[in-house]
PDB file of C-alpha atoms in Angstrom:
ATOM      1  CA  UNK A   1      13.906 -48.521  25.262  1.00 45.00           C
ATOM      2  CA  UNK A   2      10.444 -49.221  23.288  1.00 46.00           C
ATOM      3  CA  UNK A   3      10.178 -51.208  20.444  1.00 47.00           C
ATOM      4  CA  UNK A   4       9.608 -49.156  17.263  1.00 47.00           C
ATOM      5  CA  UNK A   5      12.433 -46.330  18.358  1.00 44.00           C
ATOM      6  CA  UNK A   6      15.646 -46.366  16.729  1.00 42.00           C
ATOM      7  CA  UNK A   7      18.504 -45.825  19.044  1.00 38.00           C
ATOM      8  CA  UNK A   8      21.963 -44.152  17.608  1.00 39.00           C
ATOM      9  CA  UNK A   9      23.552 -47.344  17.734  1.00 39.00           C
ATOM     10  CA  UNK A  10      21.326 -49.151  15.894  1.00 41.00           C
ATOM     11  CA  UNK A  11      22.534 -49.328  12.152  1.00 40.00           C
ATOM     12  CA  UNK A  12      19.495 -47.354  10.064  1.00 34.00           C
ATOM     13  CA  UNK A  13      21.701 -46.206   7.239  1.00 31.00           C
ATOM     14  CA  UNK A  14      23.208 -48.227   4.271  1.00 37.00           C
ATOM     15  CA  UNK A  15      27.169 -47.524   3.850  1.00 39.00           C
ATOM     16  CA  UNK A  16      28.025 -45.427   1.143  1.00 35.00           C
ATOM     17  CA  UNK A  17      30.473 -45.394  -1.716  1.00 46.00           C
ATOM     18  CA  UNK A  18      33.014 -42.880  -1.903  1.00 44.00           C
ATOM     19  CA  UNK A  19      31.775 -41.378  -5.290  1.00 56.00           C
ATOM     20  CA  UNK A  20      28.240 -42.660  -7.379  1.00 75.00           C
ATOM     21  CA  UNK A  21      28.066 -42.849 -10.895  1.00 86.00           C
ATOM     22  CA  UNK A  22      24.880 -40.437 -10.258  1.00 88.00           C
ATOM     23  CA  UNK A  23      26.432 -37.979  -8.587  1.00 88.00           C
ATOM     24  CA  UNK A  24      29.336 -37.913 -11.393  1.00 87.00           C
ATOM     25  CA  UNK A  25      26.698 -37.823 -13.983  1.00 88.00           C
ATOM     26  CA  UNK A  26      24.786 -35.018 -11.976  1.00 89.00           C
ATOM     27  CA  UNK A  27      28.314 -32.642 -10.815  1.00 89.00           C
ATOM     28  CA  UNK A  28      28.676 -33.194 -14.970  1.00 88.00           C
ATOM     29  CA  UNK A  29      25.548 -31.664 -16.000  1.00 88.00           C
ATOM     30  CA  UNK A  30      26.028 -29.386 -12.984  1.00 87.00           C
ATOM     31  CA  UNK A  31      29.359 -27.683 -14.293  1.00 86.00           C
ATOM     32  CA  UNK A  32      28.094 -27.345 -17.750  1.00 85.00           C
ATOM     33  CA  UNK A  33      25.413 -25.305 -16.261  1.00 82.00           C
ATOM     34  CA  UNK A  34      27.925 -23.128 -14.024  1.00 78.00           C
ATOM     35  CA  UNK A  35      30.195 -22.765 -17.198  1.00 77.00           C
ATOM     36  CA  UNK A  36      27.437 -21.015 -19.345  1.00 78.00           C
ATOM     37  CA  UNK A  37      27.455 -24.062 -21.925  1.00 85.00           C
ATOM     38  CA  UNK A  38      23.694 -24.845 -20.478  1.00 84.00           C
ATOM     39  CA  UNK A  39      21.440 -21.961 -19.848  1.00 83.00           C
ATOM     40  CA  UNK A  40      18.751 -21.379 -17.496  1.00 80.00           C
ATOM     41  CA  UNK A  41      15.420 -22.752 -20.245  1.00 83.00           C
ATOM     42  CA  UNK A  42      17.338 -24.892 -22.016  1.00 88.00           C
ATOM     43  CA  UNK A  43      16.171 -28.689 -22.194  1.00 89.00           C
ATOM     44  CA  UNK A  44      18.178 -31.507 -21.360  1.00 90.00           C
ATOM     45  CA  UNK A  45      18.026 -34.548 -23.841  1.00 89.00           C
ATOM     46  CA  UNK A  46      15.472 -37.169 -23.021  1.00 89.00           C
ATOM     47  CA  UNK A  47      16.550 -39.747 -20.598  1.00 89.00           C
ATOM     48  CA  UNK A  48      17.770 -42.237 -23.011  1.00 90.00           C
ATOM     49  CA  UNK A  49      19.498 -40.001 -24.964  1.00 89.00           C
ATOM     50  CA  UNK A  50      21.586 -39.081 -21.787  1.00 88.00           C
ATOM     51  CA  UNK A  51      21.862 -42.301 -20.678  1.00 88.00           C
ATOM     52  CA  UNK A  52      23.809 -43.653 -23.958  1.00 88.00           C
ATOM     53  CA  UNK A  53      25.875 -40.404 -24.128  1.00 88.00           C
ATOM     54  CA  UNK A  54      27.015 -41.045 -20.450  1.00 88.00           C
ATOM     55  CA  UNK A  55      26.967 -44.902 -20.970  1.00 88.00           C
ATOM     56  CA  UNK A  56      25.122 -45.410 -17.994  1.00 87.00           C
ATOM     57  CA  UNK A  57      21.690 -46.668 -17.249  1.00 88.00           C
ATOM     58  CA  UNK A  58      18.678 -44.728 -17.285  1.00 90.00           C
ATOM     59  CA  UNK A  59      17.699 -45.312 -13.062  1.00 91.00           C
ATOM     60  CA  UNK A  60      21.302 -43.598 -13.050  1.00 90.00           C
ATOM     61  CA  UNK A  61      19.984 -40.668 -14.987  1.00 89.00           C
ATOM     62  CA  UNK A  62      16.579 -40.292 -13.453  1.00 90.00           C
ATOM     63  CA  UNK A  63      18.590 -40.396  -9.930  1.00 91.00           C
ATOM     64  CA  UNK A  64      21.188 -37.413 -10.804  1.00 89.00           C
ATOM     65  CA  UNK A  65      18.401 -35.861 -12.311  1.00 90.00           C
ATOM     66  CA  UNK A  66      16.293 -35.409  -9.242  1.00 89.00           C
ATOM     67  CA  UNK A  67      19.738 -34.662  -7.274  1.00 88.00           C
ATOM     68  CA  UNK A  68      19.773 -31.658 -10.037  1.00 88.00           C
ATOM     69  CA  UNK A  69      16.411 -30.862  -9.382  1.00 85.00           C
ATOM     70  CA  UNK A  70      16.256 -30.697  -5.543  1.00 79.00           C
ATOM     71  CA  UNK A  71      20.005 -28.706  -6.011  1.00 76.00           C
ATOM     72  CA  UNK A  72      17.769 -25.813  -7.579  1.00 77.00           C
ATOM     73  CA  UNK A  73      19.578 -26.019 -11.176  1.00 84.00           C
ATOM     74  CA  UNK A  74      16.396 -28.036 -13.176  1.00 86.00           C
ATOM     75  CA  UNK A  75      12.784 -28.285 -13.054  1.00 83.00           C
ATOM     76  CA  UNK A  76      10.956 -31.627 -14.320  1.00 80.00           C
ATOM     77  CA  UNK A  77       7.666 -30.717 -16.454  1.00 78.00           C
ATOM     78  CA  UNK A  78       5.656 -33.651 -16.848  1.00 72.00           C
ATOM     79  CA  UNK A  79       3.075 -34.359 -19.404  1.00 64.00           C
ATOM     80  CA  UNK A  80       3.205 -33.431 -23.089  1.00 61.00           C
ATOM     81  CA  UNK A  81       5.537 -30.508 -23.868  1.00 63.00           C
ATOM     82  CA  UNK A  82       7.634 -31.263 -20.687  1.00 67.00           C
ATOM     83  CA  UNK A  83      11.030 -32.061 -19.973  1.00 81.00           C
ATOM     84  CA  UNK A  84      13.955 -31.319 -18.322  1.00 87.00           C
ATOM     85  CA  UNK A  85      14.651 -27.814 -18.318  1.00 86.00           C
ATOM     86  CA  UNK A  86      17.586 -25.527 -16.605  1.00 83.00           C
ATOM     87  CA  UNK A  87      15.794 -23.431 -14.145  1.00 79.00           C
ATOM     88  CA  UNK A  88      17.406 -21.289 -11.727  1.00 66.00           C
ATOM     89  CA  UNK A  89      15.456 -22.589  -8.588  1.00 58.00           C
ATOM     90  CA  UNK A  90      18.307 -21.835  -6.025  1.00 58.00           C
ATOM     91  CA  UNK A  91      16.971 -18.292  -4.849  1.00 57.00           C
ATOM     92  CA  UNK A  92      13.475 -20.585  -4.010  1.00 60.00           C
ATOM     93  CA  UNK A  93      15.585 -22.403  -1.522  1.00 61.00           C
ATOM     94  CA  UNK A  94      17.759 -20.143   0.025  1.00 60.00           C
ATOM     95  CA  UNK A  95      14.588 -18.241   0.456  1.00 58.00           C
ATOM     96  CA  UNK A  96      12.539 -21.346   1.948  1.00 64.00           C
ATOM     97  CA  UNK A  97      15.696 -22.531   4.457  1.00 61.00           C
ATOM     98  CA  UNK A  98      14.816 -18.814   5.774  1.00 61.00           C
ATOM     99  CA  UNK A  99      11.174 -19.639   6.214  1.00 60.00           C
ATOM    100  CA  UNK A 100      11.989 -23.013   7.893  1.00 61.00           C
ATOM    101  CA  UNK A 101      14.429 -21.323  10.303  1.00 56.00           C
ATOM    102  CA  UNK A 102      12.018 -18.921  11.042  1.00 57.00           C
ATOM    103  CA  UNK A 103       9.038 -21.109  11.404  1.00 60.00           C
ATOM    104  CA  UNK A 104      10.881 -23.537  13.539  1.00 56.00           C
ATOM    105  CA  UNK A 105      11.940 -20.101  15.718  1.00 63.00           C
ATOM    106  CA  UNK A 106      15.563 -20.840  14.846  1.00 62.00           C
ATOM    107  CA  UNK A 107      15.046 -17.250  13.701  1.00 63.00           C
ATOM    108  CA  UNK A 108      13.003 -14.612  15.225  1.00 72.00           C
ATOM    109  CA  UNK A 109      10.991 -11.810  13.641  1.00 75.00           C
ATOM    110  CA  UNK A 110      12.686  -9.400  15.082  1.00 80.00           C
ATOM    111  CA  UNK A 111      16.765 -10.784  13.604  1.00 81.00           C
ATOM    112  CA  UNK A 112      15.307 -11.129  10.303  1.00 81.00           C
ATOM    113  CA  UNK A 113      13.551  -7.522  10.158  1.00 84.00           C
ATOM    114  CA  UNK A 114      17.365  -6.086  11.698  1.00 87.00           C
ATOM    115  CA  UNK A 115      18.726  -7.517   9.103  1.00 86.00           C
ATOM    116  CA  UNK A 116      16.515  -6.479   6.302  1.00 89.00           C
ATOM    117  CA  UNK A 117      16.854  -2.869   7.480  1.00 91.00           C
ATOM    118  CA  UNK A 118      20.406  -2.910   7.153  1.00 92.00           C
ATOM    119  CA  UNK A 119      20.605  -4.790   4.157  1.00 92.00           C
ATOM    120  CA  UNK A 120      17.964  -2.146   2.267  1.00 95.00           C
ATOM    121  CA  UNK A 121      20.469   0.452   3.806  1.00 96.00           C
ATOM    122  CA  UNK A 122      22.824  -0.464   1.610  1.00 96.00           C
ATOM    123  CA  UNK A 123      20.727  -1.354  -1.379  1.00 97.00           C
ATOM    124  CA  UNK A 124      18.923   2.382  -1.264  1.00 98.00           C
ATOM    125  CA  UNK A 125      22.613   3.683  -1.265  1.00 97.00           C
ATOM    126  CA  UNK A 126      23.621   1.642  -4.046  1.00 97.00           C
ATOM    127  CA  UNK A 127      20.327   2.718  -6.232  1.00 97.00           C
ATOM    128  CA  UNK A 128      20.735   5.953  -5.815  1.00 97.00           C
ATOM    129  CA  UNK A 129      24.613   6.172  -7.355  1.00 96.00           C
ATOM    130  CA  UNK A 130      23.568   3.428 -10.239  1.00 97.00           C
ATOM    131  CA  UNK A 131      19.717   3.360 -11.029  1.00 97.00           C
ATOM    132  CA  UNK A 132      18.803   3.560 -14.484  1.00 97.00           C
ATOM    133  CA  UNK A 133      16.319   4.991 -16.446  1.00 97.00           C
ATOM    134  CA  UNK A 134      14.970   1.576 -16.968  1.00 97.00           C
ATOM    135  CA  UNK A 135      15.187   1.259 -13.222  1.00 97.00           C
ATOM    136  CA  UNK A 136      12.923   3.978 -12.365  1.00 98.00           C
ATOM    137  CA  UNK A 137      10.482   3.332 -14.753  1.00 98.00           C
ATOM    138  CA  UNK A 138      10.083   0.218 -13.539  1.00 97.00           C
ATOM    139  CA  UNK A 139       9.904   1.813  -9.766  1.00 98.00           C
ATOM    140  CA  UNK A 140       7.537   3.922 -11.054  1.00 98.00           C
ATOM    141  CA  UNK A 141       5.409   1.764 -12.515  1.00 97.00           C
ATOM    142  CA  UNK A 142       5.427  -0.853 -10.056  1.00 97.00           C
ATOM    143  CA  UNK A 143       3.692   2.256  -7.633  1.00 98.00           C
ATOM    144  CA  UNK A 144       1.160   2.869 -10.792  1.00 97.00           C
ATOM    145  CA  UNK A 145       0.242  -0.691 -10.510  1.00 97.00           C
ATOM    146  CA  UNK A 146       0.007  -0.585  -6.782  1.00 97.00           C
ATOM    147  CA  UNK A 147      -1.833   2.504  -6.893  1.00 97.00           C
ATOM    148  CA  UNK A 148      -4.500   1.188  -9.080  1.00 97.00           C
ATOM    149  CA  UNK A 149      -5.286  -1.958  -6.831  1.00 95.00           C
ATOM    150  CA  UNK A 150      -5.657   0.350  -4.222  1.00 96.00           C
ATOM    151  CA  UNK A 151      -8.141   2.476  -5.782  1.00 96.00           C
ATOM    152  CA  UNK A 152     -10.087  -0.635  -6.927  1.00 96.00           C
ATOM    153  CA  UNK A 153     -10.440  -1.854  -3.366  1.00 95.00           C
ATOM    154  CA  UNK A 154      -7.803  -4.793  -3.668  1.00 94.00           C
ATOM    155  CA  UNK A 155      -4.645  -4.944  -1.594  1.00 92.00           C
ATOM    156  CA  UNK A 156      -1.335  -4.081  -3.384  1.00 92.00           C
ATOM    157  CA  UNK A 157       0.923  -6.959  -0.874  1.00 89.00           C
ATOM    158  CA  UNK A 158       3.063  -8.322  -3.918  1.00 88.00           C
ATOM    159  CA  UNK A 159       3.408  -4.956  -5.929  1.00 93.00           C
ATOM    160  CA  UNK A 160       4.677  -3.413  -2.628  1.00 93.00           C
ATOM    161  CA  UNK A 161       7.241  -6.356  -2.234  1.00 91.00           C
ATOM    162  CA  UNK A 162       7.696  -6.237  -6.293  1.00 93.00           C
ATOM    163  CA  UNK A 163       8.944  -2.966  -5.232  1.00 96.00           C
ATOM    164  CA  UNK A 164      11.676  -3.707  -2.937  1.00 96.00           C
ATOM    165  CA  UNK A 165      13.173  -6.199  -5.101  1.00 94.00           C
ATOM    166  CA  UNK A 166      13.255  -4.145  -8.226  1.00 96.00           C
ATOM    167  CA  UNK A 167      14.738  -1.234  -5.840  1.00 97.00           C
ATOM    168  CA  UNK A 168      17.492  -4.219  -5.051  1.00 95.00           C
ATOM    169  CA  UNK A 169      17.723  -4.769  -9.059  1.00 95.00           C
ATOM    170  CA  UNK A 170      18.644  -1.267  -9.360  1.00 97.00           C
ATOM    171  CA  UNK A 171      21.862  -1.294  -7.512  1.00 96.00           C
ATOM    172  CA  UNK A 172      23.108  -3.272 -10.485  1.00 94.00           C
ATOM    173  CA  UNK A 173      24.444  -6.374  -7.640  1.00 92.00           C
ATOM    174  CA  UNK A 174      22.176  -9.612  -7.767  1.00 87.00           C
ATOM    175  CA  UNK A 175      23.484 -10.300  -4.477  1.00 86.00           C
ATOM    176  CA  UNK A 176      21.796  -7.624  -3.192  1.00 90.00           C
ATOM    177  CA  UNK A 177      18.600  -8.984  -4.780  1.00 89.00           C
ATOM    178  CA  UNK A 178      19.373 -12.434  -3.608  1.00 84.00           C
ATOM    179  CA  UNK A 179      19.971 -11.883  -0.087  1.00 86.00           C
ATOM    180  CA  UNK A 180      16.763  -9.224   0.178  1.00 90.00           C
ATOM    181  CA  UNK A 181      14.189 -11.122  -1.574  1.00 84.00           C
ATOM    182  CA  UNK A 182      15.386 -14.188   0.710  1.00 82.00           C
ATOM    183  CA  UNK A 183      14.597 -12.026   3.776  1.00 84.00           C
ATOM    184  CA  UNK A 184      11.339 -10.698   1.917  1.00 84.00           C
ATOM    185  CA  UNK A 185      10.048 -13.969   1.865  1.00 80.00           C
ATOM    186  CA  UNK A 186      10.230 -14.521   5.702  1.00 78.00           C
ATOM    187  CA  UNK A 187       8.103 -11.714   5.746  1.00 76.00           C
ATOM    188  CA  UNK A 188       5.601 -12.416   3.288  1.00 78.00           C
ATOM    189  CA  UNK A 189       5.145 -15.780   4.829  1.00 74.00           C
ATOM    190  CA  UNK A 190       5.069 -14.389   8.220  1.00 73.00           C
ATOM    191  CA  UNK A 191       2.211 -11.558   6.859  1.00 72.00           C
ATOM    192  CA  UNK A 192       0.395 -14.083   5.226  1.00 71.00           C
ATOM    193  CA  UNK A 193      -0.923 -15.695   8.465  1.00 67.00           C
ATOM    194  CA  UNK A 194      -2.453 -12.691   9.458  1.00 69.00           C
ATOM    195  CA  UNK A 195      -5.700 -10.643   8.134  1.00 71.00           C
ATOM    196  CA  UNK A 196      -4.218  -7.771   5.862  1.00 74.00           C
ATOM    197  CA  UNK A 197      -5.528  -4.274   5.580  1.00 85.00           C
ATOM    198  CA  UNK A 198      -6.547  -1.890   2.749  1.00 90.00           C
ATOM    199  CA  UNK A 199      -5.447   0.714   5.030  1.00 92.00           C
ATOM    200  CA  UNK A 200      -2.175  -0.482   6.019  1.00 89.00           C
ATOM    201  CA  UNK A 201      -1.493  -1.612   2.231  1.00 92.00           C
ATOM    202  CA  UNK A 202      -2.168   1.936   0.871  1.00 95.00           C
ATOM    203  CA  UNK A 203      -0.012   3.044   3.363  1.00 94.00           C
ATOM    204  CA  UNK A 204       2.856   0.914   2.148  1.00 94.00           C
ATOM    205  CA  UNK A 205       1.971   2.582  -1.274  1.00 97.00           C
ATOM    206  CA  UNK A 206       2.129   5.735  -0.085  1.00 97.00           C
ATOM    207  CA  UNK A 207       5.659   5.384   1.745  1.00 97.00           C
ATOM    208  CA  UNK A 208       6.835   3.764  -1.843  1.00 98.00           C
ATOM    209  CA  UNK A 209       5.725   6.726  -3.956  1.00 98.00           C
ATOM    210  CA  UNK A 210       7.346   8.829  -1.400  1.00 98.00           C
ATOM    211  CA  UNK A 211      10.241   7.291  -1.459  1.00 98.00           C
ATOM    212  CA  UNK A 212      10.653   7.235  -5.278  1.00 98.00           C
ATOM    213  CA  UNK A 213      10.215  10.748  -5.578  1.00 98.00           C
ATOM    214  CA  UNK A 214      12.967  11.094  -3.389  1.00 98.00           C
ATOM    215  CA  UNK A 215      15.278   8.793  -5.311  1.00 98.00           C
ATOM    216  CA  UNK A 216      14.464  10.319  -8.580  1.00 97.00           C
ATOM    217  CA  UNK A 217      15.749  14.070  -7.294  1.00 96.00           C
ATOM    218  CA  UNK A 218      18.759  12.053  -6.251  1.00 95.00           C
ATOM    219  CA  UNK A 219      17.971  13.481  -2.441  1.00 97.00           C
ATOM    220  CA  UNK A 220      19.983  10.992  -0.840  1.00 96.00           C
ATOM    221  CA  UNK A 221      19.620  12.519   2.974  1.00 97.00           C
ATOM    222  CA  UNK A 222      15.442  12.396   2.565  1.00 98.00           C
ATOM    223  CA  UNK A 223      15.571   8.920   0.864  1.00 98.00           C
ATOM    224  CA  UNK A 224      17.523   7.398   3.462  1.00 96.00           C
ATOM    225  CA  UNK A 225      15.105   9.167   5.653  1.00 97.00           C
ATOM    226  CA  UNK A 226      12.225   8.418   4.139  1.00 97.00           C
ATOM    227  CA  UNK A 227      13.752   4.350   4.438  1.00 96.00           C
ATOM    228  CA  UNK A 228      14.371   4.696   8.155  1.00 94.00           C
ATOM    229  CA  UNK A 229      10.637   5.475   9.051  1.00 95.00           C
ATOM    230  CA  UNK A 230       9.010   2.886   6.330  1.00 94.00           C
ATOM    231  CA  UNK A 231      11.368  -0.030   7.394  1.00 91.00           C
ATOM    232  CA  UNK A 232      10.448   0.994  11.074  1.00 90.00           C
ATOM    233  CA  UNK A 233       6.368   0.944  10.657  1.00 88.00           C
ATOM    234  CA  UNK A 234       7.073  -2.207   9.225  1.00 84.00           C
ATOM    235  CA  UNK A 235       9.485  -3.147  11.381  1.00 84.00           C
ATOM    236  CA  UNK A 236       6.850  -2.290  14.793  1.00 83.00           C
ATOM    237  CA  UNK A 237       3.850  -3.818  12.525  1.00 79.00           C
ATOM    238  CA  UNK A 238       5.305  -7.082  12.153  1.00 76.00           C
ATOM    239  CA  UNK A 239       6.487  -7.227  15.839  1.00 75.00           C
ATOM    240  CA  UNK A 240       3.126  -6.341  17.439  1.00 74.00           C
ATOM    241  CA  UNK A 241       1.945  -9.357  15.364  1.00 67.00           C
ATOM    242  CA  UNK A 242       4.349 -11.517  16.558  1.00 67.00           C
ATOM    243  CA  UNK A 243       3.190 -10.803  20.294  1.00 72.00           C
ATOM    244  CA  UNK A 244      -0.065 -11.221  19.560  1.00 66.00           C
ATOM    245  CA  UNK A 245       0.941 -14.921  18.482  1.00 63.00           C
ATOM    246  CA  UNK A 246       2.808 -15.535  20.871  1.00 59.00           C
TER     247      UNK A 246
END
């Protein structure tokens, strides 16, 4: 074997204790944050302040800090007016574990666009039994908004995913709105590497408003249908562009 390449038996890793004082410092901060007692934009003390309540030194802090931070429960701000604030970070990563998996072709276009049509299945079915007023307003005026940028010439690509998620909101289950948006992402990412079209963007619009209309009459049959043949443009869209990359 060549210099310069570890082997498996070579020892690269330093043995590890059973249980770090960081790691009982961080699952400490971590279940007052699961319990309520911190809330997502609340600011930790400055480090010294948690290192003396702890009694522990502040490299321990700073260490079960960033464990915190790449969990997805805090954000660090730096600079004046920063801090250490409770952030709810975890959909981010759930959402860019789907993008690696896809990007690495662990995942293929075509699972992750089966699964978002069967997943928006259930969340149309779901919004149309508990969807506020608040709900549809917001539905509605997401398709304003997207309707406007289209008139002005600009592309409407987050409004139109704006809309799916707030469609997921409106079943009332946030792990509806977890799960979709984490597929969404895939998506966007995927859609991102490819020139986008005023034409094909108005179109999205167009299926929305559709679509809404149908949800606010509380037709469930032409809703659903109305679903089917948007998720599968979308579906055929994002697989003829996945060909052509291939």
């Amino acid at each position: 074997m060549s210099q310069g390449k570890a082997s498996a038996s070579q020892q690269l890793f330093t043995p590890v204790k059973n249980k770090r004082t960081f790691e009982e410092v961080s699952s400490n901060i971590k279940e007052l944050i699961l319990d309520g007692t911190l809330k997502v934009g609340d600011r930790l003390p400055p480090e010294t302040q948690l290192a003396q309540q702890f009694n522990v030194g502040r490299q321990t802090i700073r260490e079960a800090l960033r464990l915190l931070e790449l969990s997805g429960f805090i954000t660090v701000q730096r600079g004046g007016g920063g801090g250490t604030i409770i952030k709810d970070t975890i959909l981010r990563r759930i959402s860019d574990l789907f993008i690696d998996a896809f990007r690495m072709r662990r995942v293929g276009i075509e699972a992750i666009t089966q699964a978002r049509l069967e997943v928006e299945r259930i969340i149309l079915d779901y919004a149309l039994t508990n969807a506020t007023k608040d709900d549809l307003e917001k539905l509605r005026a997401n398709v304003g908004q997207a309707n406007k940028l289209i008139k002005a010439g600009r592309l409407a690509t987050e409004a139109n995913a704006q809309f799916h998620g707030l469609l997921a909101k409106a079943t009332g289950n946030p792990v509806f709105v977890m799960v979709l948006e984490s597929i969404m992402a895939v998506h966007l990412d995927f859609l991102t590497r490819v020139p986008a079209s005023l034409e094909t963007s108005e179109k999205v619009v167009m299926a929305h408003e559709q679509l809404l209309e149908a949800i606010e009459q509380g037709d469930r049959a032409k809703a659903q249908s109305l679903l089917e043949a948007h998720l599968t443009e979308v579906r055929e869209r994002l697989h003829q562009v996945d060909q052509e990359e291939a």
